[in-house]
CSV table of C-alpha atoms and ligand atoms in Angstrom, one decimal:
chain,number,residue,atom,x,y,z
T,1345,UNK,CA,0.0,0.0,0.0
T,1346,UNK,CA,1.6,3.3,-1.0
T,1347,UNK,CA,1.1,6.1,1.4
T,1348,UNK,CA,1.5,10.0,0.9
T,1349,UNK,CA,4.6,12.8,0.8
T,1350,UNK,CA,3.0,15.5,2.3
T,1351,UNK,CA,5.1,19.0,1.2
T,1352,UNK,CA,4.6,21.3,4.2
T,1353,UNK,CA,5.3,25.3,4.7
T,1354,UNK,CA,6.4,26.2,7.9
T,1355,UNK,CA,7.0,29.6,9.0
T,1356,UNK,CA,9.7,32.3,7.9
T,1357,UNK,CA,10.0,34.0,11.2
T,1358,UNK,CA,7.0,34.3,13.4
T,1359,UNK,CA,6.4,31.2,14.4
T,1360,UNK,CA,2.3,31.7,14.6
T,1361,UNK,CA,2.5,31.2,11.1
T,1362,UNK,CA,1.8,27.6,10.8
T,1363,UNK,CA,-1.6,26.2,9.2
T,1364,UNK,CA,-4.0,24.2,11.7
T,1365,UNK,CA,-3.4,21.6,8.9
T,1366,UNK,CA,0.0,21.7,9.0
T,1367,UNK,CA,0.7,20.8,12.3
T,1368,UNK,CA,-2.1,18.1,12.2
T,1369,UNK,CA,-0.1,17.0,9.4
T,1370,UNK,CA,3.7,17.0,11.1
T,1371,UNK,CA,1.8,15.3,14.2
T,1372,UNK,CA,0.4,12.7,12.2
T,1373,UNK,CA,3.0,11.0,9.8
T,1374,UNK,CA,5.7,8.1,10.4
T,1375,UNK,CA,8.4,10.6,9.4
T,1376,UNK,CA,9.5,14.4,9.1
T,1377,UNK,CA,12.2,14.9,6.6
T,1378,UNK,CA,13.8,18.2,7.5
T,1379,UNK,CA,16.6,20.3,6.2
T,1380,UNK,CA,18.5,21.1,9.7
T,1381,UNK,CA,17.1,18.6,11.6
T,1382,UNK,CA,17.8,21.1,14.5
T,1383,UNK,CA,16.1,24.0,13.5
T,1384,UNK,CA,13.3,22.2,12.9
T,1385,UNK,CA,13.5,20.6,16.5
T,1386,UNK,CA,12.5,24.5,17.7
T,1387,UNK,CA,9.7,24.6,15.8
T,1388,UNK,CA,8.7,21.0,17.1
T,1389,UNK,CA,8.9,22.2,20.9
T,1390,UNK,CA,6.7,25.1,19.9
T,1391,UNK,CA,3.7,22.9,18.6
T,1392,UNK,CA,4.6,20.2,20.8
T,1393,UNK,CA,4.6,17.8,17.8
T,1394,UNK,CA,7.1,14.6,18.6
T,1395,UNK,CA,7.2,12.8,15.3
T,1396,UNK,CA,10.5,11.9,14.5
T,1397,UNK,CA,12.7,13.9,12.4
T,1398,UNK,CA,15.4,12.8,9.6
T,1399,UNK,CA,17.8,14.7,7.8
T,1400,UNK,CA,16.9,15.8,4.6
T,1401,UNK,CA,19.3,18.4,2.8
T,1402,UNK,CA,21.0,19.5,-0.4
T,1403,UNK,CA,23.7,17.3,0.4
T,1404,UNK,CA,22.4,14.0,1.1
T,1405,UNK,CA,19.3,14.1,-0.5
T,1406,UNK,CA,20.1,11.9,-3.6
T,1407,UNK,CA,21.3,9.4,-0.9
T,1408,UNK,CA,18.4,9.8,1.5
T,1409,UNK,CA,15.7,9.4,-1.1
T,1410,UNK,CA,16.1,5.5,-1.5
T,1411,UNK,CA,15.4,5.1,2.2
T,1412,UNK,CA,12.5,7.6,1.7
T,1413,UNK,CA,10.5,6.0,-1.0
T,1414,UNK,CA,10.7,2.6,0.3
T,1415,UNK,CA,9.4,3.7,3.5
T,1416,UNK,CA,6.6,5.1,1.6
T,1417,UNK,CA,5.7,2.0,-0.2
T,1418,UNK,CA,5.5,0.3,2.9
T,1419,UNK,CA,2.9,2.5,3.8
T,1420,UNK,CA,3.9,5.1,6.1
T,1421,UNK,CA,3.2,9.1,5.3
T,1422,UNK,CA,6.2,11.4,5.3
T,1423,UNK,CA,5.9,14.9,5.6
T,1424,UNK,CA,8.9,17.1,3.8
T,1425,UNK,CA,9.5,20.5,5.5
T,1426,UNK,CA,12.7,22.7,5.4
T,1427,UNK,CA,14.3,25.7,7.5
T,1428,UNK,CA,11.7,28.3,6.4
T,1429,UNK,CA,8.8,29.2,4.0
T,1430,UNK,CA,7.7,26.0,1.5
T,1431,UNK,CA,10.1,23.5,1.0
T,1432,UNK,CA,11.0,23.5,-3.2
T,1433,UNK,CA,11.5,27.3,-3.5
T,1434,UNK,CA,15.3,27.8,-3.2
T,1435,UNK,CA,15.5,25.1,-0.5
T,1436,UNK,CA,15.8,21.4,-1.3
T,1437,UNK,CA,13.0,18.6,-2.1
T,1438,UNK,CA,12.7,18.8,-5.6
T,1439,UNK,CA,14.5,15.3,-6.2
T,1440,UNK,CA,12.3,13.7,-3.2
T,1441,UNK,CA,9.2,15.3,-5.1
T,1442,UNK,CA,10.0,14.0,-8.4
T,1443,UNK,CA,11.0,10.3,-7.2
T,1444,UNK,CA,7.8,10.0,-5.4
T,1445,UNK,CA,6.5,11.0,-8.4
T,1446,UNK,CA,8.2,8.4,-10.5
T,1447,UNK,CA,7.0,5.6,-7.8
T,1448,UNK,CA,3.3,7.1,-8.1
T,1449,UNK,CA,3.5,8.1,-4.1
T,1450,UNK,CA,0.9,10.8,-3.9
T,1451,UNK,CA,2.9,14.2,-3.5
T,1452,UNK,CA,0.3,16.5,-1.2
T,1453,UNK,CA,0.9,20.4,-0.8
T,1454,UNK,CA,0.2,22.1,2.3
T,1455,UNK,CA,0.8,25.5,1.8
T,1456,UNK,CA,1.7,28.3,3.7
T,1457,UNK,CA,4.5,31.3,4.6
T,1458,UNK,CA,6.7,31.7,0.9
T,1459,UNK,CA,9.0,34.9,1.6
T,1460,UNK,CA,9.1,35.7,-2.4
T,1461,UNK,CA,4.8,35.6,-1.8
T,1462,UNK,CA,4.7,37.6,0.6
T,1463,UNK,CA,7.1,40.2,-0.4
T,1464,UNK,CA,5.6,40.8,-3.3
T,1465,UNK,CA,1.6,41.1,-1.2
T,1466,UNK,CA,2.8,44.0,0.8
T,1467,UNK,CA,5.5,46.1,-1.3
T,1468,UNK,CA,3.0,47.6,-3.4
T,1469,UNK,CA,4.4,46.7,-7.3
T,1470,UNK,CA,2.4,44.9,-10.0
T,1471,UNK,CA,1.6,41.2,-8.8
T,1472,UNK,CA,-0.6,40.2,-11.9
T,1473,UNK,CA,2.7,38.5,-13.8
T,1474,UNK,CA,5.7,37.7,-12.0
T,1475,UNK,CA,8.9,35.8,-12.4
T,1476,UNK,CA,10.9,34.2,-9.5
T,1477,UNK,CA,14.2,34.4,-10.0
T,1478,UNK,CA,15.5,33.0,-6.8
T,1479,UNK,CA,18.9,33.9,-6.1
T,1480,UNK,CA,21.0,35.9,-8.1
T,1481,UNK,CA,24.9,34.2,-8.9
T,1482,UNK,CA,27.2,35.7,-6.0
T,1483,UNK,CA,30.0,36.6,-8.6
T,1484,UNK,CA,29.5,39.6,-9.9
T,1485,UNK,CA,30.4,39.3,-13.2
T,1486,UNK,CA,28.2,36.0,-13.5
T,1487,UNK,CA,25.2,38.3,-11.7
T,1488,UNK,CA,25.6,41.0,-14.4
T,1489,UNK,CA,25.0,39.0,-17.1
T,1490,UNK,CA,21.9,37.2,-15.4
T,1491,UNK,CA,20.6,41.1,-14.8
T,1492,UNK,CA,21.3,41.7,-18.5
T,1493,UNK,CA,19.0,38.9,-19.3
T,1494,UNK,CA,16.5,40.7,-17.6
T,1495,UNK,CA,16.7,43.9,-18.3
T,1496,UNK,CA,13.6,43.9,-21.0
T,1497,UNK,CA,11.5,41.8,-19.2
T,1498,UNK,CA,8.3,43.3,-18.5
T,1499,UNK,CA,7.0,41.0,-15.7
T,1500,UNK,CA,7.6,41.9,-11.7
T,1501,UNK,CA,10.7,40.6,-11.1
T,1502,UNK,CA,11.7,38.7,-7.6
T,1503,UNK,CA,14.7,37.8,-6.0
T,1504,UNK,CA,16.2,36.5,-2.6
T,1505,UNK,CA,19.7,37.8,-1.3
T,1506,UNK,CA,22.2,36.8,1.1
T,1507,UNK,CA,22.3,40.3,3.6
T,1508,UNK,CA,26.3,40.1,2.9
T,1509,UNK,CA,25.8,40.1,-0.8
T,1510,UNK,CA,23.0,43.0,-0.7
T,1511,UNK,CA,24.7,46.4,-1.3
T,1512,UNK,CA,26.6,45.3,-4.2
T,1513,UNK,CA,23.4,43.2,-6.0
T,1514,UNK,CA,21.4,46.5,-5.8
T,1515,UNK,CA,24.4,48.5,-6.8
T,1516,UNK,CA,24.3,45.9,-10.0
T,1517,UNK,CA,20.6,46.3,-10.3
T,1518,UNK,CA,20.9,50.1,-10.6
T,1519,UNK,CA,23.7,49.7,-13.2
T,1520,UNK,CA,22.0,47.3,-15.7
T,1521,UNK,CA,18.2,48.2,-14.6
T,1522,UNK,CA,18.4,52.2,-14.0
T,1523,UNK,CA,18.7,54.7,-11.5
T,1524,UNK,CA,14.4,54.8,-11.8
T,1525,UNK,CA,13.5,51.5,-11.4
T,1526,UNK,CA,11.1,50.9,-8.6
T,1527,UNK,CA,12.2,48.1,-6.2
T,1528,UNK,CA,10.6,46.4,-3.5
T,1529,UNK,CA,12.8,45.9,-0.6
T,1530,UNK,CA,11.2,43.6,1.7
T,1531,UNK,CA,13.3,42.3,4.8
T,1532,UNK,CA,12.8,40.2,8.4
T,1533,UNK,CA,9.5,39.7,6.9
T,1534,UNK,CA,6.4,38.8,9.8
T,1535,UNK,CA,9.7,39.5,12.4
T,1536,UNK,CA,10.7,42.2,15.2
T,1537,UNK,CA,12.6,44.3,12.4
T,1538,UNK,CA,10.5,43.9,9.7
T,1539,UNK,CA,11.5,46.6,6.6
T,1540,UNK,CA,9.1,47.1,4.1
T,1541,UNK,CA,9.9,50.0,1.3
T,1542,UNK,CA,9.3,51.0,-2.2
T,1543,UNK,CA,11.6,53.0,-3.7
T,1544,UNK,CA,13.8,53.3,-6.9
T,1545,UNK,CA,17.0,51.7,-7.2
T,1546,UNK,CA,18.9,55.1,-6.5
T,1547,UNK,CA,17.5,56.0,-3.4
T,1548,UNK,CA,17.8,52.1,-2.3
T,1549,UNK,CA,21.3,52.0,-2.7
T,1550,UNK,CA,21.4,54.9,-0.5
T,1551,UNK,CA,19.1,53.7,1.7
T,1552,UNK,CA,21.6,50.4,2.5
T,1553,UNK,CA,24.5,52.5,2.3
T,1554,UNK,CA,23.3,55.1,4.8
T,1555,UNK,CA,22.1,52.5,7.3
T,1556,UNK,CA,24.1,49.4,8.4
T,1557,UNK,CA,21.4,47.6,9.7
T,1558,UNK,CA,19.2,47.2,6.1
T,1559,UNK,CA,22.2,45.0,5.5
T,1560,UNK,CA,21.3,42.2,7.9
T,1561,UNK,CA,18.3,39.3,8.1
T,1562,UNK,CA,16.5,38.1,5.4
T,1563,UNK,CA,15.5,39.8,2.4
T,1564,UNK,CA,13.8,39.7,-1.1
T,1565,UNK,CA,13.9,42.5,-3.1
T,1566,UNK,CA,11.2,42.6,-6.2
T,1567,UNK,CA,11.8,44.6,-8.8
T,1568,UNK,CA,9.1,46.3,-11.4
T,1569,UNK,CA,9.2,45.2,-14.8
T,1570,UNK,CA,10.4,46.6,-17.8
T,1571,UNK,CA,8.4,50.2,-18.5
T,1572,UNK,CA,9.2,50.5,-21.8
T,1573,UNK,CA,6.2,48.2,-23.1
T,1574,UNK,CA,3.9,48.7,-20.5
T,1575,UNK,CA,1.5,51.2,-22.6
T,1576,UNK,CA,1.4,49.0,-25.4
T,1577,UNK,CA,-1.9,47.1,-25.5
T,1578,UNK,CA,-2.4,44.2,-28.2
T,1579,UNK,CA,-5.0,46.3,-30.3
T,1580,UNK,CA,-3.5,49.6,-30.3
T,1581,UNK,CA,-0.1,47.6,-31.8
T,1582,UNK,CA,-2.3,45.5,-34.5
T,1583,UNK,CA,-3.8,49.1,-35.5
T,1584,UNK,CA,0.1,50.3,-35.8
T,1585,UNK,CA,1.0,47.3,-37.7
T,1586,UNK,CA,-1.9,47.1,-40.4
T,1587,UNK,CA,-1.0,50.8,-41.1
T,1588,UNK,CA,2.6,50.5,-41.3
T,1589,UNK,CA,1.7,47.0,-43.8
T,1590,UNK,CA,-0.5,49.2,-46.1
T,1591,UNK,CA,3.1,50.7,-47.4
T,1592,UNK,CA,6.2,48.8,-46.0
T,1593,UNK,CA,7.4,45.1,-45.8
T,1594,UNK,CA,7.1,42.8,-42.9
T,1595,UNK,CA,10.3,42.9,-41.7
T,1596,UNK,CA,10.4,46.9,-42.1
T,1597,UNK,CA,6.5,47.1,-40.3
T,1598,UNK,CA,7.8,45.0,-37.2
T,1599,UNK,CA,11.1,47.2,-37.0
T,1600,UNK,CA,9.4,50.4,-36.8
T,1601,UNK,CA,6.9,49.3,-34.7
T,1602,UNK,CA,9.3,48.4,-32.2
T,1603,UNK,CA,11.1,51.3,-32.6
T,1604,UNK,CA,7.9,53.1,-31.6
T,1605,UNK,CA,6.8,51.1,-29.3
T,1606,UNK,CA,10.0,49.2,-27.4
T,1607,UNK,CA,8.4,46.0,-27.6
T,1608,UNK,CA,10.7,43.4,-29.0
T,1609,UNK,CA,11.4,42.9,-32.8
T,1610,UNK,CA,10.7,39.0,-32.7
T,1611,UNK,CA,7.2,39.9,-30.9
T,1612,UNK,CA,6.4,42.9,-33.0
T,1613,UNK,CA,7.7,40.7,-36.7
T,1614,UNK,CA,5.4,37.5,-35.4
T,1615,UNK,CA,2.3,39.6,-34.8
T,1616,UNK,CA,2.9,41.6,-38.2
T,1617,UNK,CA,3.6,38.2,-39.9
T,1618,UNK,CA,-0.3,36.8,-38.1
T,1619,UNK,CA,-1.6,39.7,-39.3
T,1620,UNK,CA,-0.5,39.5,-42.8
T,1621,UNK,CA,-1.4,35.7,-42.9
T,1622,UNK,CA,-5.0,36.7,-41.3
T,1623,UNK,CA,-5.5,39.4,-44.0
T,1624,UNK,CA,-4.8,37.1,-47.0
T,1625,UNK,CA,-6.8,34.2,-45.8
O,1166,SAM,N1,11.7,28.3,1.1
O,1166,SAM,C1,11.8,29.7,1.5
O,1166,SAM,C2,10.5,30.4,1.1
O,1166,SAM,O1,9.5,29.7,0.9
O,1166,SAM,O2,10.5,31.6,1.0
O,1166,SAM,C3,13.0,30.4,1.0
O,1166,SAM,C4,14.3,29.8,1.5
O,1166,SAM,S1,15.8,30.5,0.9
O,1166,SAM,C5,17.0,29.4,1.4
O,1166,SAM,C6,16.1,31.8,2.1
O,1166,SAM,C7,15.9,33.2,1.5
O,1166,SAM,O3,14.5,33.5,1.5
O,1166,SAM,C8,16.5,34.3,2.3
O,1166,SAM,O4,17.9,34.5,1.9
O,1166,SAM,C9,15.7,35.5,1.9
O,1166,SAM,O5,16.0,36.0,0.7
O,1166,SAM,C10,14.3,34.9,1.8
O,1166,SAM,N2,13.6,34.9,3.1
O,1166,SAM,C11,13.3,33.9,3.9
O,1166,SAM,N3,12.7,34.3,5.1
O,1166,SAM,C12,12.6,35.7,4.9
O,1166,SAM,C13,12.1,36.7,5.8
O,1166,SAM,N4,11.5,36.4,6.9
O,1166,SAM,N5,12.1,38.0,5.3
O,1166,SAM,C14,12.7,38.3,4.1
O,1166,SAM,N6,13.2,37.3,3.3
O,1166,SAM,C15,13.2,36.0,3.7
């Protein structure tokens, strides 16, 4: 009889934040697999939840997830936490996930606290489209290049930072986003010295700069997207594109328009080129 892998979120700093579920959950499986066994041990005193606990981290987990799945198929539920937040999102249990998978164990979510969600609920910057971007490389050169990447993109942007690493991936944000960029800067989240601010990237670099102690705890910093093609809805660039086809080529169309309009030449060429086909048909 196979039983379930439960994928639990435990708190990122108040400790209150824990579903009813979630500790009915921990109390009620064979097996917790934790990432520091001994942080989690805290968190156990707290709820007064005595399941036994079993080291499951970045560095044994390839090892661990034999003895995992088999005790699974025996029957017993395991629950999968990690040091903070939901276990998957820059912390480790993706391999344990995707075996269980592969053995058709049941994988069951039980959500709660995500840092990256709930940054991005309380620093007051578009949350319709996102991209998680986790964290950025810690060489700067390697960082740059990822920051180039995403210099166009128009979706929120979020990432997590080491509090050591901070000043300088701002610094590298301002160079290859813009001084105007609006940034989220979202740190200690739900504890005592909880920073929440929106700013631009200028005045956050200052803001770090100016004041030691914004470069300590825990912190995400979510960036806005890409302005440039914001304004840009699909039907006022179709109307700019059928009269820019009346006289020039596709390829010349799609580069004016995104000349105009700062939407990318691929996007602007492949709606010109749908357009073109639509009108002919
Ligand atoms: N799994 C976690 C989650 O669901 O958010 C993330 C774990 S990742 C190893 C740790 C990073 O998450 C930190 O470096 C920081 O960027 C972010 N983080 C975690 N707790 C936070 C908090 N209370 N306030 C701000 N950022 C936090």
């Amino acid at each position: 009889m196979s039983a379930q892998l439960f994928v639990v979120a435990t708190p990122i700093g108040h400790l209150d934040d824990m579903t009813f579920r979630a500790i009915e959950i921990l109390k009620s499986v064979a097996l917790v697999a934790a990432e520091d066994t001994r942080q989690s041990a805290q968190l156990f005193k707290y709820y007064n939840i005595a399941t036994p606990l079993t080291a499951c981290h970045d560095h044994n987990e390839s090892n661990k997830i034999d003895q995992l799945i088999q005790r699974l198929k025996s029957g017993e539920n395991i629950a999968l936490i990690s040091d903070a937040g939901t276990p998957l999102i820059s912390d480790p249990g993706f391999k344990l996930v995707r075996a269980a998978q592969e053995n058709q164990i049941r994988v069951v979510p039980v959500p709660g606290a995500c840092a990256a969600i709930a940054a991005l609920s309380a620093v007051g910057l578009p949350s319709d489209r996102f991209s998680f971007e986790g964290f950025l490389p810690s060489k700067s050169s390697q960082r740059l290049l990822q920051l180039e990447k995403l210099k166009d993109e128009t979706q929120t942007l979020i990432f997590y930072e080491a509090p050591h690493r901070i000043l300088d991936c701002v610094t590298d944000m301002m160079h290859i986003f813009g001084e105007d960029r609006p940034v989220g800067f979202a740190r200690e989240i739900t504890k005592t010295f909880e920073t929440i601010k929106k700013m631009t990237l200028k005045e956050l670099v200052s803001f770090i700069q100016n004041d030691h102690h914004q470069q300590k705890g825990e912190i995400v910093l979510i960036v806005g997207g890409n302005p440039v093609n914001k304004d840009v809805d699909q039907d006022q660039l179709d109307q700019l594109l059928l009269r820019l086809l009346q006289d020039l080529s596709v390829k010349a169309a799609s580069q004016l328009a995104a000349d105009l309009t700062g939407i990318k030449k691929k996007i602007a060429y492949q709606r010109a080129l749908e357009l073109t086909q639509n009108q002919e048909s």
